[in-house]
């Protein structure tokens, strides 16, 4: 099922392609040691085609290597130890939104893998020389709707009210629960936006229970197993792939210390504290902190119990430090955003807190980059 909305004609066009910069990125890409296996004239051929036509065609191998490096380069990601394990679905040949939605369903199935989450990237058509592109407007393949109520409160995930408004304007109607999965929104090169209901059997979810608190299921909390980011451009060697959903597995704190606890998300700490009979009369009773720890225990416990891969923040931080050391041993820097790799709870208990890192480098390519326009 799908519906269409045309882009307003006054909408800003994508910025003009800077060919000089793209040629430089192409040169730099094929000069990387990881590309040493390419044929000797590959760099020259790619460069010629890029100069002549404004773009060029990667091999699947080049995209896979480029994407692995884009992950390895991503300063905000604490999970980078596993960059080599990223696999690719090459969907560049697809030419319509329904076909691309189908590729996203295959991605969900292959990546979820019955709970044994696999790191996966699906790549659709690159932006063409005129800046035309297919693009996923949804921030992730799976997101919960947030319905604005007249009194200003939100039913569901307040982080997704804009996407929910858009889906509703397109004709989508959710069931009206706090965890309705939003449809996938795909914009075509012509500017039409299509929506596709995510097949429910592909959305693995985990009901949140607690190892000791028998009342926890009464909160009726759950979360989806797969974090599949879908609104970042993949930039490789002067070519941009705007359609490039990718996933790893969750770190528990993303759910327990952000999605379910931030005051501008599900804001569950007061309800949990009340069930725990904590004293909420003052900040210094630390009711928030106590509730937060129990919520995070519940998330990790529930994912593990239902057989869905997840990592706790202590293990993730240790793995990241191992990664940084391995990179140093290979003679590479590891640009890192300290504020992002430290977990949102108990950061001082993890090794990432007690050291500094190479500073982030926004010019580094290949890269997963946030879009100029959304
Ligand atoms: N923080 C985002 C979320 O909670 C997901 C970002 C990617 N996370 C990951 N583990 N790969 O949905």
Short mmCIF file of C-alpha atoms and ligand atoms in Angstrom, two decimals:
data_model
loop_
_atom_site.label_atom_id
_atom_site.label_comp_id
_atom_site.label_asym_id
_atom_site.label_seq_id
_atom_site.Cartn_x
_atom_site.Cartn_y
_atom_site.Cartn_z
CA UNK A 1 0.00 0.00 0.00
CA UNK A 2 1.27 3.45 -0.70
CA UNK A 3 0.43 7.05 -1.15
CA UNK A 4 2.09 10.01 -2.72
CA UNK A 5 2.94 13.56 -1.79
CA UNK A 6 4.76 15.85 -4.18
CA UNK A 7 7.65 17.90 -3.02
CA UNK A 8 6.79 21.58 -2.84
CA UNK A 9 8.22 23.26 -5.95
CA UNK A 10 9.91 25.93 -3.85
CA UNK A 11 11.88 23.31 -1.96
CA UNK A 12 15.65 23.88 -2.11
CA UNK A 13 17.43 21.69 -4.67
CA UNK A 14 20.44 19.69 -3.46
CA UNK A 15 23.64 21.75 -3.53
CA UNK A 16 25.50 21.69 -6.86
CA UNK A 17 28.13 18.99 -7.13
CA UNK A 18 31.62 20.20 -6.51
CA UNK A 19 33.47 18.20 -9.17
CA UNK A 20 36.91 19.23 -7.95
CA UNK A 21 36.19 17.88 -4.52
CA UNK A 22 34.74 14.67 -5.92
CA UNK A 23 37.80 14.09 -8.08
CA UNK A 24 39.98 14.57 -5.05
CA UNK A 25 37.89 12.12 -3.02
CA UNK A 26 38.07 9.61 -5.87
CA UNK A 27 41.87 9.93 -5.98
CA UNK A 28 42.16 9.56 -2.24
CA UNK A 29 39.85 6.55 -2.16
CA UNK A 30 41.83 4.53 -4.68
CA UNK A 31 45.07 5.53 -2.99
CA UNK A 32 43.96 3.88 0.28
CA UNK A 33 45.94 0.77 1.23
CA UNK A 34 42.63 -1.14 1.53
CA UNK A 35 42.12 -0.58 -2.23
CA UNK A 36 45.55 -1.90 -3.18
CA UNK A 37 43.90 -4.96 -4.75
CA UNK A 38 42.15 -2.90 -7.47
CA UNK A 39 43.46 -3.13 -11.06
CA UNK A 40 46.39 -0.75 -11.75
CA UNK A 41 44.42 1.52 -14.09
CA UNK A 42 41.29 1.56 -11.89
CA UNK A 43 41.94 4.98 -10.39
CA UNK A 44 42.52 6.57 -13.80
CA UNK A 45 39.41 5.00 -15.33
CA UNK A 46 37.22 6.04 -12.40
CA UNK A 47 38.62 9.55 -12.51
CA UNK A 48 38.06 9.88 -16.27
CA UNK A 49 34.49 8.69 -16.02
CA UNK A 50 33.85 11.02 -13.08
CA UNK A 51 35.24 14.02 -14.96
CA UNK A 52 33.33 13.16 -18.13
CA UNK A 53 29.94 12.24 -16.65
CA UNK A 54 29.89 13.66 -13.12
CA UNK A 55 29.83 10.19 -11.55
CA UNK A 56 31.21 6.67 -11.95
CA UNK A 57 30.26 3.12 -11.07
CA UNK A 58 31.82 1.26 -8.15
CA UNK A 59 32.23 -2.48 -8.05
CA UNK A 60 30.37 -4.24 -5.22
CA UNK A 61 33.73 -4.90 -3.57
CA UNK A 62 34.61 -1.22 -3.65
CA UNK A 63 31.31 -0.36 -1.98
CA UNK A 64 31.78 -3.00 0.69
CA UNK A 65 35.31 -1.85 1.48
CA UNK A 66 34.22 1.80 1.31
CA UNK A 67 31.34 1.13 3.72
CA UNK A 68 33.55 -0.76 6.15
CA UNK A 69 35.95 2.18 6.14
CA UNK A 70 33.07 4.64 6.54
CA UNK A 71 32.07 2.73 9.66
CA UNK A 72 35.66 2.57 10.92
CA UNK A 73 35.92 6.34 10.38
CA UNK A 74 32.71 7.20 12.21
CA UNK A 75 33.82 9.17 15.26
CA UNK A 76 30.54 8.80 17.13
CA UNK A 77 30.29 5.00 17.01
CA UNK A 78 31.43 2.97 20.02
CA UNK A 79 30.80 -0.35 18.21
CA UNK A 80 33.55 0.02 15.62
CA UNK A 81 35.54 -3.01 16.71
CA UNK A 82 33.33 -5.03 14.37
CA UNK A 83 33.81 -2.90 11.24
CA UNK A 84 35.21 -5.81 9.23
CA UNK A 85 32.06 -7.84 9.82
CA UNK A 86 29.83 -5.47 7.85
CA UNK A 87 28.08 -7.25 4.97
CA UNK A 88 26.50 -5.67 1.90
CA UNK A 89 23.29 -6.10 -0.06
CA UNK A 90 23.89 -4.41 -3.40
CA UNK A 91 20.54 -2.99 -4.54
CA UNK A 92 21.85 -0.34 -6.92
CA UNK A 93 20.03 -1.84 -9.89
CA UNK A 94 16.58 -1.20 -8.40
CA UNK A 95 14.62 1.56 -10.08
CA UNK A 96 11.39 2.12 -8.13
CA UNK A 97 10.30 2.86 -4.58
CA UNK A 98 8.34 -0.43 -4.21
CA UNK A 99 11.41 -2.42 -5.27
CA UNK A 100 13.58 -0.49 -2.82
CA UNK A 101 11.07 -1.07 -0.01
CA UNK A 102 11.27 -4.78 -0.84
CA UNK A 103 15.06 -4.58 -0.51
CA UNK A 104 14.59 -3.00 2.92
CA UNK A 105 12.38 -5.94 3.97
CA UNK A 106 15.11 -8.32 2.87
CA UNK A 107 17.52 -6.25 4.91
CA UNK A 108 15.31 -6.54 8.02
CA UNK A 109 15.09 -10.28 7.66
CA UNK A 110 18.77 -10.95 6.93
CA UNK A 111 20.00 -8.52 9.61
CA UNK A 112 17.62 -9.67 12.34
CA UNK A 113 18.62 -13.25 11.60
CA UNK A 114 16.32 -14.75 14.23
CA UNK A 115 17.91 -12.58 16.94
CA UNK A 116 21.56 -13.29 16.07
CA UNK A 117 21.86 -9.76 14.67
CA UNK A 118 24.21 -9.36 11.69
CA UNK A 119 25.86 -6.06 10.72
CA UNK A 120 24.41 -5.22 7.33
CA UNK A 121 24.23 -2.40 4.80
CA UNK A 122 21.89 -2.17 1.83
CA UNK A 123 22.94 0.21 -0.91
CA UNK A 124 20.46 1.60 -3.43
CA UNK A 125 21.12 3.79 -6.49
CA UNK A 126 23.73 6.54 -6.04
CA UNK A 127 22.82 10.20 -6.42
CA UNK A 128 23.10 10.88 -10.14
CA UNK A 129 25.19 13.59 -11.79
CA UNK A 130 22.20 15.99 -11.69
CA UNK A 131 21.75 15.47 -7.95
CA UNK A 132 18.63 13.32 -8.34
CA UNK A 133 18.21 10.52 -5.84
CA UNK A 134 16.07 7.99 -4.02
CA UNK A 135 16.06 8.66 -0.32
CA UNK A 136 14.56 7.15 2.81
CA UNK A 137 12.92 9.93 4.83
CA UNK A 138 12.46 7.71 7.89
CA UNK A 139 15.36 8.00 10.36
CA UNK A 140 15.41 4.21 10.85
CA UNK A 141 13.72 1.31 9.06
CA UNK A 142 11.82 0.60 12.28
CA UNK A 143 10.53 3.55 14.31
CA UNK A 144 7.59 3.96 16.67
CA UNK A 145 4.99 6.60 15.91
CA UNK A 146 4.52 9.63 18.16
CA UNK A 147 1.00 11.08 17.94
CA UNK A 148 0.60 14.67 19.08
CA UNK A 149 -2.44 15.11 21.26
CA UNK A 150 -4.39 18.40 21.41
CA UNK A 151 -3.13 19.05 24.96
CA UNK A 152 0.49 19.03 23.77
CA UNK A 153 1.36 15.57 25.13
CA UNK A 154 2.42 12.74 22.82
CA UNK A 155 1.21 9.15 22.54
CA UNK A 156 4.16 6.95 21.60
CA UNK A 157 7.68 8.15 20.80
CA UNK A 158 7.92 11.96 20.97
CA UNK A 159 11.13 11.67 18.95
CA UNK A 160 9.13 10.72 15.86
CA UNK A 161 6.27 13.22 15.79
CA UNK A 162 7.40 14.83 12.52
CA UNK A 163 7.63 11.51 10.68
CA UNK A 164 4.25 10.56 12.16
CA UNK A 165 2.66 13.82 10.98
CA UNK A 166 4.07 13.24 7.49
CA UNK A 167 2.86 9.63 7.36
CA UNK A 168 -0.61 10.74 8.43
CA UNK A 169 -0.69 13.49 5.82
CA UNK A 170 0.08 10.79 3.26
CA UNK A 171 -2.94 8.82 4.41
CA UNK A 172 -1.39 6.35 6.86
CA UNK A 173 -3.41 5.55 9.98
CA UNK A 174 -1.81 3.84 12.97
CA UNK A 175 -3.60 1.68 15.51
CA UNK A 176 -3.04 4.29 18.24
CA UNK A 177 -0.88 2.28 20.67
CA UNK A 178 2.36 3.66 22.21
CA UNK A 179 4.37 1.32 19.97
CA UNK A 180 2.91 1.54 16.44
CA UNK A 181 5.58 0.88 13.83
CA UNK A 182 5.67 3.77 11.37
CA UNK A 183 5.54 3.07 7.65
CA UNK A 184 8.76 3.37 5.67
CA UNK A 185 8.86 6.68 3.77
CA UNK A 186 10.76 6.73 0.47
CA UNK A 187 11.18 9.80 -1.71
CA UNK A 188 11.75 9.26 -5.43
CA UNK A 189 13.99 11.39 -7.68
CA UNK A 190 10.81 13.10 -8.90
CA UNK A 191 10.02 14.25 -5.37
CA UNK A 192 7.07 11.91 -4.73
CA UNK A 193 6.96 10.37 -1.26
CA UNK A 194 5.68 6.80 -1.00
CA UNK A 195 4.87 4.99 2.21
CA UNK A 196 5.07 1.27 2.86
CA UNK A 197 3.71 -0.59 5.87
CA UNK A 198 6.59 -2.60 7.37
CA UNK A 199 5.61 -6.31 7.27
CA UNK A 200 4.90 -7.05 10.97
CA UNK A 201 6.50 -10.49 10.80
CA UNK A 202 9.82 -8.77 10.02
CA UNK A 203 9.71 -6.53 13.09
CA UNK A 204 11.28 -8.50 15.90
CA UNK A 205 10.44 -6.92 19.25
CA UNK A 206 11.36 -7.62 22.85
CA UNK A 207 8.89 -7.21 25.74
CA UNK A 208 10.71 -5.65 28.66
CA UNK A 209 10.65 -7.56 31.95
CA UNK A 210 12.89 -7.38 35.00
CA UNK A 211 14.93 -10.17 36.61
CA UNK A 212 13.35 -9.46 40.04
CA UNK A 213 10.47 -6.96 39.78
CA UNK A 214 7.40 -9.02 38.89
CA UNK A 215 5.39 -5.86 38.16
CA UNK A 216 7.68 -4.70 35.36
CA UNK A 217 5.62 -6.19 32.48
CA UNK A 218 2.63 -4.14 33.68
CA UNK A 219 4.43 -1.08 32.28
CA UNK A 220 3.93 -2.71 28.87
CA UNK A 221 7.28 -1.59 27.54
CA UNK A 222 8.98 -3.12 24.56
CA UNK A 223 11.58 -2.20 21.97
CA UNK A 224 12.53 -3.39 18.50
CA UNK A 225 15.55 -5.66 18.10
CA UNK A 226 17.16 -3.88 15.15
CA UNK A 227 18.63 -0.36 15.07
CA UNK A 228 18.76 0.27 11.30
CA UNK A 229 19.76 3.87 10.61
CA UNK A 230 18.37 4.97 7.24
CA UNK A 231 18.84 8.74 6.97
CA UNK A 232 22.59 9.06 6.46
CA UNK A 233 24.47 9.45 3.19
CA UNK A 234 27.24 6.99 2.45
CA UNK A 235 30.07 8.86 0.72
CA UNK A 236 32.70 6.80 -1.05
CA UNK A 237 35.37 8.08 -3.42
CA UNK A 238 33.37 11.08 -4.66
CA UNK A 239 30.10 9.17 -5.08
CA UNK A 240 27.17 9.67 -2.69
CA UNK A 241 24.71 6.92 -1.81
CA UNK A 242 21.69 8.60 -0.21
CA UNK A 243 19.84 5.29 0.04
CA UNK A 244 22.02 3.25 2.41
CA UNK A 245 20.28 1.81 5.50
CA UNK A 246 22.70 0.03 7.84
CA UNK A 247 22.59 -1.67 11.22
CA UNK A 248 24.57 -3.19 14.01
CA UNK A 249 23.09 -4.45 17.26
CA UNK A 250 21.88 -2.36 20.17
CA UNK A 251 23.85 -1.30 23.19
CA UNK A 252 21.38 -1.61 26.08
CA UNK A 253 21.81 1.98 27.25
CA UNK A 254 20.54 3.36 23.92
CA UNK A 255 17.17 1.94 24.88
CA UNK A 256 17.30 2.00 28.68
CA UNK A 257 19.14 5.27 29.24
CA UNK A 258 17.77 7.24 26.26
CA UNK A 259 14.79 5.95 24.30
CA UNK A 260 12.71 4.82 27.26
CA UNK A 261 14.03 7.31 29.82
CA UNK A 262 14.77 10.70 28.22
CA UNK A 263 12.14 13.23 29.31
CA UNK A 264 11.53 14.09 25.66
CA UNK A 265 11.17 10.42 24.69
CA UNK A 266 9.18 7.76 26.62
CA UNK A 267 10.04 9.38 29.98
CA UNK A 268 9.46 6.20 32.01
CA UNK A 269 11.61 6.93 35.09
CA UNK A 270 8.87 8.54 37.22
CA UNK A 271 6.52 5.59 36.64
CA UNK A 272 9.28 3.09 37.43
CA UNK A 273 10.32 5.02 40.55
CA UNK A 274 6.73 5.04 41.82
CA UNK A 275 6.45 1.29 41.35
CA UNK A 276 9.72 0.96 43.28
CA UNK A 277 8.24 3.16 45.99
CA UNK A 278 11.11 5.64 45.77
CA UNK A 279 11.03 9.11 47.31
CA UNK A 280 10.59 11.54 44.41
CA UNK A 281 10.37 14.65 46.64
CA UNK A 282 13.93 15.77 45.90
CA UNK A 283 16.61 15.24 43.25
CA UNK A 284 19.10 14.20 45.90
CA UNK A 285 17.19 11.05 46.82
CA UNK A 286 18.57 9.80 43.48
CA UNK A 287 15.24 8.21 42.55
CA UNK A 288 16.03 8.81 38.87
CA UNK A 289 19.38 7.07 39.14
CA UNK A 290 17.92 4.06 40.94
CA UNK A 291 15.08 3.70 38.46
CA UNK A 292 17.50 4.13 35.55
CA UNK A 293 19.71 1.27 36.66
CA UNK A 294 16.74 -1.07 37.05
CA UNK A 295 15.35 -0.11 33.64
CA UNK A 296 18.73 -0.81 32.06
CA UNK A 297 19.01 -4.15 33.83
CA UNK A 298 15.54 -4.97 32.54
CA UNK A 299 16.45 -4.12 28.93
CA UNK A 300 19.61 -6.26 28.93
CA UNK A 301 17.86 -9.11 30.74
CA UNK A 302 14.88 -9.12 28.36
CA UNK A 303 16.93 -9.01 25.15
CA UNK A 304 19.19 -11.78 26.35
CA UNK A 305 16.24 -13.84 27.54
CA UNK A 306 14.47 -13.58 24.20
CA UNK A 307 17.64 -14.46 22.28
CA UNK A 308 18.31 -11.06 20.69
CA UNK A 309 21.90 -9.90 20.56
CA UNK A 310 22.63 -6.80 22.64
CA UNK A 311 25.75 -5.45 24.35
CA UNK A 312 26.00 -3.76 27.77
CA UNK A 313 27.88 -0.46 28.01
CA UNK A 314 30.75 -1.90 30.06
CA UNK A 315 31.52 -4.52 27.43
CA UNK A 316 31.03 -2.07 24.55
CA UNK A 317 33.45 0.43 26.11
CA UNK A 318 36.06 -2.27 26.68
CA UNK A 319 35.66 -3.54 23.11
CA UNK A 320 36.05 0.01 21.84
CA UNK A 321 39.30 0.52 23.73
CA UNK A 322 40.56 -2.77 22.28
CA UNK A 323 39.64 -1.45 18.85
CA UNK A 324 41.54 1.80 19.38
CA UNK A 325 44.62 -0.18 20.42
CA UNK A 326 44.32 -2.48 17.43
CA UNK A 327 44.07 0.54 15.15
CA UNK A 328 47.15 2.10 16.74
CA UNK A 329 49.05 -1.17 16.25
CA UNK A 330 48.09 -1.02 12.56
CA UNK A 331 49.50 2.52 12.41
CA UNK A 332 46.10 4.22 12.17
CA UNK A 333 44.50 7.02 14.11
CA UNK A 334 41.00 6.47 15.43
CA UNK A 335 39.13 9.80 15.35
CA UNK A 336 36.59 9.67 18.15
CA UNK A 337 33.94 11.92 19.64
CA UNK A 338 34.41 11.45 23.38
CA UNK A 339 30.93 12.83 24.10
CA UNK A 340 29.32 10.16 21.92
CA UNK A 341 31.28 7.02 22.74
CA UNK A 342 30.74 7.45 26.48
CA UNK A 343 27.50 5.84 27.67
CA UNK A 344 24.60 7.93 29.01
CA UNK A 345 24.76 6.17 32.38
CA UNK A 346 27.70 5.22 34.57
CA UNK A 347 30.21 6.62 32.08
CA UNK A 348 32.81 7.01 34.84
CA UNK A 349 32.68 3.25 35.35
CA UNK A 350 33.81 2.59 31.77
CA UNK A 351 37.35 2.90 30.37
CA UNK A 352 36.31 5.32 27.59
CA UNK A 353 35.68 7.99 30.25
CA UNK A 354 39.21 8.00 31.58
CA UNK A 355 41.13 8.78 28.43
CA UNK A 356 41.19 11.07 25.42
CA UNK A 357 41.06 10.10 21.76
CA UNK A 358 42.18 11.43 18.39
CA UNK A 359 39.81 14.31 17.57
CA UNK A 360 37.01 13.79 15.01
CA UNK A 361 37.85 14.81 11.44
CA UNK A 362 34.75 15.88 9.47
CA UNK A 363 36.70 15.74 6.20
CA UNK A 364 37.63 12.07 6.58
CA UNK A 365 36.26 9.82 3.80
CA UNK A 366 34.70 7.33 3.21
CA UNK A 367 32.00 8.50 5.60
CA UNK A 368 28.46 8.06 6.80
CA UNK A 369 27.35 11.67 6.84
CA UNK A 370 24.22 13.43 7.98
CA UNK A 371 22.36 15.11 5.21
CA UNK A 372 22.34 18.81 4.54
CA UNK A 373 18.62 18.70 3.73
CA UNK A 374 16.04 16.32 5.17
N1 LIG B 1 20.50 5.27 19.22
C1 LIG B 1 19.66 4.78 18.17
C2 LIG B 1 18.42 4.12 18.77
O1 LIG B 1 18.33 4.02 19.96
C3 LIG B 1 20.37 3.79 17.26
C4 LIG B 1 21.68 4.26 16.66
C5 LIG B 1 22.53 3.12 16.13
N2 LIG B 1 22.83 2.19 17.18
C6 LIG B 1 23.47 1.01 17.03
N3 LIG B 1 23.64 0.25 18.06
N4 LIG B 1 23.93 0.64 15.84
O2 LIG B 1 17.54 3.66 18.09
#
